[in-house]
Amino acid sequence: MTTTTALPKLLRLTDPGVREQLQALPASAALIGIGTDGQAIAVDIDAAPHILVCSGAGGGSTTILRTLTAQFLHQGAHALVLDTTRISHLWAKDLPTVTHRGNVAGIHDALVGLASEFQRRIDLDGDLDDVPRLMVVIDRADATLRQLTRYWETFRQEDDPKKSPAVAALEDVLHEGRAARIHVIYDGLAVAGGLDPGAREQFSTVILARVSTGIWQRLAPIDGPAPKSSAHPGRVHVVQDGDAHPTQALLMTDAEAADWLTATAAGEI
């Protein structure tokens, strides 16, 4: 029988046992938070290669992206962080295994470059043991895709494809990225415009916070009413394998996220 307990009020890296839980995870996994049974709620990108994070105002999606990305970096992954705000992920900007892009031209070029890297990895025909995982992290992704589409229209020639090659590259990674050890963490709805329907269906783990009933029904088509939104920091629902798990998400600060990689490299953990 499963015992239901109250969710913790907050879940921080400094809480007892949290670092040990993170250290025990395989390289393909990250801790999302703690569920109502007191057990860890995690995502394993070997099984669920892409993650969608969607929140209403103040729901903490940027913090969740930061916390998940820091864990994968800790496990040896590299990251491409696309941040049109230019300031939401400054914690990652100077890290040696992170490429940070903030303006739309830079993001376009980075995604076009991603297409080449994706093809290079596919051409290795599965010989990827020495190839690091690559996390493609997109904050405010819906708006970013709209900007990329407009940007492409400003210089697209008559013989060029109508779809932005940057958006097309992202779709290819969503469809086939697992085979190349490339994974997407996408902050947004991913349901209207931008991505093609098939690409939108590739998010096996969905993290929802402070969303409307309409958004819940679109992103978490689970029997029963949408749960009441909570203003509590880090309170989310994690949708995996047809179930929605009430969860208190782990929240890392900017400094903690950067230090989680650098402390590991220095052997301080």
PDB file of C-alpha atoms in Angstrom, residues 48-143:
ATOM      1  CA  ALA A  48      12.039   9.601 -21.966  1.00  0.00           C
ATOM      2  CA  PRO A  49      14.443  11.615 -24.131  1.00  0.00           C
ATOM      3  CA  HIS A  50      12.775  15.050 -24.092  1.00  0.00           C
ATOM      4  CA  ILE A  51      11.206  17.142 -21.332  1.00  0.00           C
ATOM      5  CA  LEU A  52       8.492  19.802 -21.564  1.00  0.00           C
ATOM      6  CA  VAL A  53       8.201  22.363 -18.759  1.00  0.00           C
ATOM      7  CA  CYS A  54       5.111  24.566 -18.795  1.00  0.00           C
ATOM      8  CA  SER A  55       4.115  27.032 -16.114  1.00  0.00           C
ATOM      9  CA  GLY A  56       1.954  30.051 -15.600  1.00  0.00           C
ATOM     10  CA  ALA A  57       3.381  33.354 -14.391  1.00  0.00           C
ATOM     11  CA  GLY A  58       5.666  32.805 -11.424  1.00  0.00           C
ATOM     12  CA  GLY A  59       5.525  29.039 -11.791  1.00  0.00           C
ATOM     13  CA  GLY A  60       9.294  28.670 -11.798  1.00  0.00           C
ATOM     14  CA  SER A  61       9.943  27.173 -15.233  1.00  0.00           C
ATOM     15  CA  THR A  62      13.309  28.950 -15.563  1.00  0.00           C
ATOM     16  CA  THR A  63      14.397  27.583 -12.185  1.00  0.00           C
ATOM     17  CA  ILE A  64      13.312  24.072 -13.159  1.00  0.00           C
ATOM     18  CA  LEU A  65      15.268  24.299 -16.423  1.00  0.00           C
ATOM     19  CA  ARG A  66      18.309  25.465 -14.471  1.00  0.00           C
ATOM     20  CA  THR A  67      18.022  22.667 -11.901  1.00  0.00           C
ATOM     21  CA  LEU A  68      17.616  19.904 -14.480  1.00  0.00           C
ATOM     22  CA  THR A  69      20.380  21.236 -16.738  1.00  0.00           C
ATOM     23  CA  ALA A  70      22.825  21.518 -13.836  1.00  0.00           C
ATOM     24  CA  GLN A  71      22.252  17.881 -12.964  1.00  0.00           C
ATOM     25  CA  PHE A  72      22.916  16.644 -16.489  1.00  0.00           C
ATOM     26  CA  LEU A  73      26.060  18.805 -16.663  1.00  0.00           C
ATOM     27  CA  HIS A  74      27.146  17.245 -13.379  1.00  0.00           C
ATOM     28  CA  GLN A  75      26.761  13.826 -15.016  1.00  0.00           C
ATOM     29  CA  GLY A  76      29.062  14.788 -17.882  1.00  0.00           C
ATOM     30  CA  ALA A  77      26.653  16.191 -20.463  1.00  0.00           C
ATOM     31  CA  HIS A  78      27.235  19.325 -22.507  1.00  0.00           C
ATOM     32  CA  ALA A  79      24.503  21.917 -23.018  1.00  0.00           C
ATOM     33  CA  LEU A  80      23.312  24.384 -25.614  1.00  0.00           C
ATOM     34  CA  VAL A  81      21.328  26.991 -23.679  1.00  0.00           C
ATOM     35  CA  LEU A  82      19.055  29.220 -25.776  1.00  0.00           C
ATOM     36  CA  ASP A  83      17.900  32.188 -23.728  1.00  0.00           C
ATOM     37  CA  THR A  84      16.224  35.075 -25.558  1.00  0.00           C
ATOM     38  CA  THR A  85      15.953  37.025 -22.290  1.00  0.00           C
ATOM     39  CA  ARG A  86      19.782  37.010 -22.300  1.00  0.00           C
ATOM     40  CA  ILE A  87      19.790  37.049 -18.498  1.00  0.00           C
ATOM     41  CA  SER A  88      17.780  34.050 -17.274  1.00  0.00           C
ATOM     42  CA  HIS A  89      20.684  31.596 -17.522  1.00  0.00           C
ATOM     43  CA  LEU A  90      23.778  33.678 -16.940  1.00  0.00           C
ATOM     44  CA  TRP A  91      24.806  31.035 -14.387  1.00  0.00           C
ATOM     45  CA  ALA A  92      25.743  28.800 -17.333  1.00  0.00           C
ATOM     46  CA  LYS A  93      27.385  31.345 -19.606  1.00  0.00           C
ATOM     47  CA  ASP A  94      30.996  30.824 -18.516  1.00  0.00           C
ATOM     48  CA  LEU A  95      30.864  27.086 -17.862  1.00  0.00           C
ATOM     49  CA  PRO A  96      33.292  25.103 -20.056  1.00  0.00           C
ATOM     50  CA  THR A  97      30.734  22.588 -21.310  1.00  0.00           C
ATOM     51  CA  VAL A  98      27.957  25.105 -22.071  1.00  0.00           C
ATOM     52  CA  THR A  99      27.241  27.185 -25.163  1.00  0.00           C
ATOM     53  CA  HIS A 100      24.920  30.085 -24.269  1.00  0.00           C
ATOM     54  CA  ARG A 101      23.122  32.084 -26.949  1.00  0.00           C
ATOM     55  CA  GLY A 102      20.795  35.008 -26.309  1.00  0.00           C
ATOM     56  CA  ASN A 103      20.084  36.941 -29.506  1.00  0.00           C
ATOM     57  CA  VAL A 104      17.954  35.497 -32.277  1.00  0.00           C
ATOM     58  CA  ALA A 105      20.775  35.503 -34.846  1.00  0.00           C
ATOM     59  CA  GLY A 106      23.012  33.554 -32.495  1.00  0.00           C
ATOM     60  CA  ILE A 107      20.223  31.113 -31.667  1.00  0.00           C
ATOM     61  CA  HIS A 108      19.506  30.591 -35.371  1.00  0.00           C
ATOM     62  CA  ASP A 109      23.160  29.857 -36.090  1.00  0.00           C
ATOM     63  CA  ALA A 110      23.453  27.566 -33.060  1.00  0.00           C
ATOM     64  CA  LEU A 111      20.484  25.455 -34.164  1.00  0.00           C
ATOM     65  CA  VAL A 112      21.760  25.281 -37.750  1.00  0.00           C
ATOM     66  CA  GLY A 113      25.043  24.087 -36.243  1.00  0.00           C
ATOM     67  CA  LEU A 114      23.086  21.592 -34.153  1.00  0.00           C
ATOM     68  CA  ALA A 115      21.769  20.056 -37.377  1.00  0.00           C
ATOM     69  CA  SER A 116      25.353  19.376 -38.481  1.00  0.00           C
ATOM     70  CA  GLU A 117      26.284  17.937 -35.083  1.00  0.00           C
ATOM     71  CA  PHE A 118      23.179  15.749 -35.123  1.00  0.00           C
ATOM     72  CA  GLN A 119      24.124  14.371 -38.547  1.00  0.00           C
ATOM     73  CA  ARG A 120      27.734  13.812 -37.436  1.00  0.00           C
ATOM     74  CA  ARG A 121      26.535  11.753 -34.504  1.00  0.00           C
ATOM     75  CA  ILE A 122      24.088   9.767 -36.620  1.00  0.00           C
ATOM     76  CA  ASP A 123      26.916   8.967 -39.047  1.00  0.00           C
ATOM     77  CA  LEU A 124      28.809   7.337 -36.162  1.00  0.00           C
ATOM     78  CA  ASP A 125      26.266   4.514 -36.486  1.00  0.00           C
ATOM     79  CA  GLY A 126      25.743   4.023 -32.773  1.00  0.00           C
ATOM     80  CA  ASP A 127      29.412   4.281 -31.762  1.00  0.00           C
ATOM     81  CA  LEU A 128      28.673   6.996 -29.209  1.00  0.00           C
ATOM     82  CA  ASP A 129      30.333   5.728 -26.037  1.00  0.00           C
ATOM     83  CA  ASP A 130      32.842   8.589 -26.033  1.00  0.00           C
ATOM     84  CA  VAL A 131      30.370  11.225 -27.227  1.00  0.00           C
ATOM     85  CA  PRO A 132      28.887  13.361 -24.409  1.00  0.00           C
ATOM     86  CA  ARG A 133      25.168  13.836 -24.132  1.00  0.00           C
ATOM     87  CA  LEU A 134      24.009  17.177 -25.423  1.00  0.00           C
ATOM     88  CA  MET A 135      21.139  18.972 -23.700  1.00  0.00           C
ATOM     89  CA  VAL A 136      19.351  21.582 -25.832  1.00  0.00           C
ATOM     90  CA  VAL A 137      17.716  23.888 -23.287  1.00  0.00           C
ATOM     91  CA  ILE A 138      15.213  26.453 -24.598  1.00  0.00           C
ATOM     92  CA  ASP A 139      13.753  29.038 -22.243  1.00  0.00           C
ATOM     93  CA  ARG A 140      10.562  30.787 -23.436  1.00  0.00           C
ATOM     94  CA  ALA A 141      10.667  28.387 -26.343  1.00  0.00           C
ATOM     95  CA  ASP A 142       7.354  29.262 -28.032  1.00  0.00           C
ATOM     96  CA  ALA A 143       8.361  32.917 -28.354  1.00  0.00           C
TER      97      ALA A 143
END
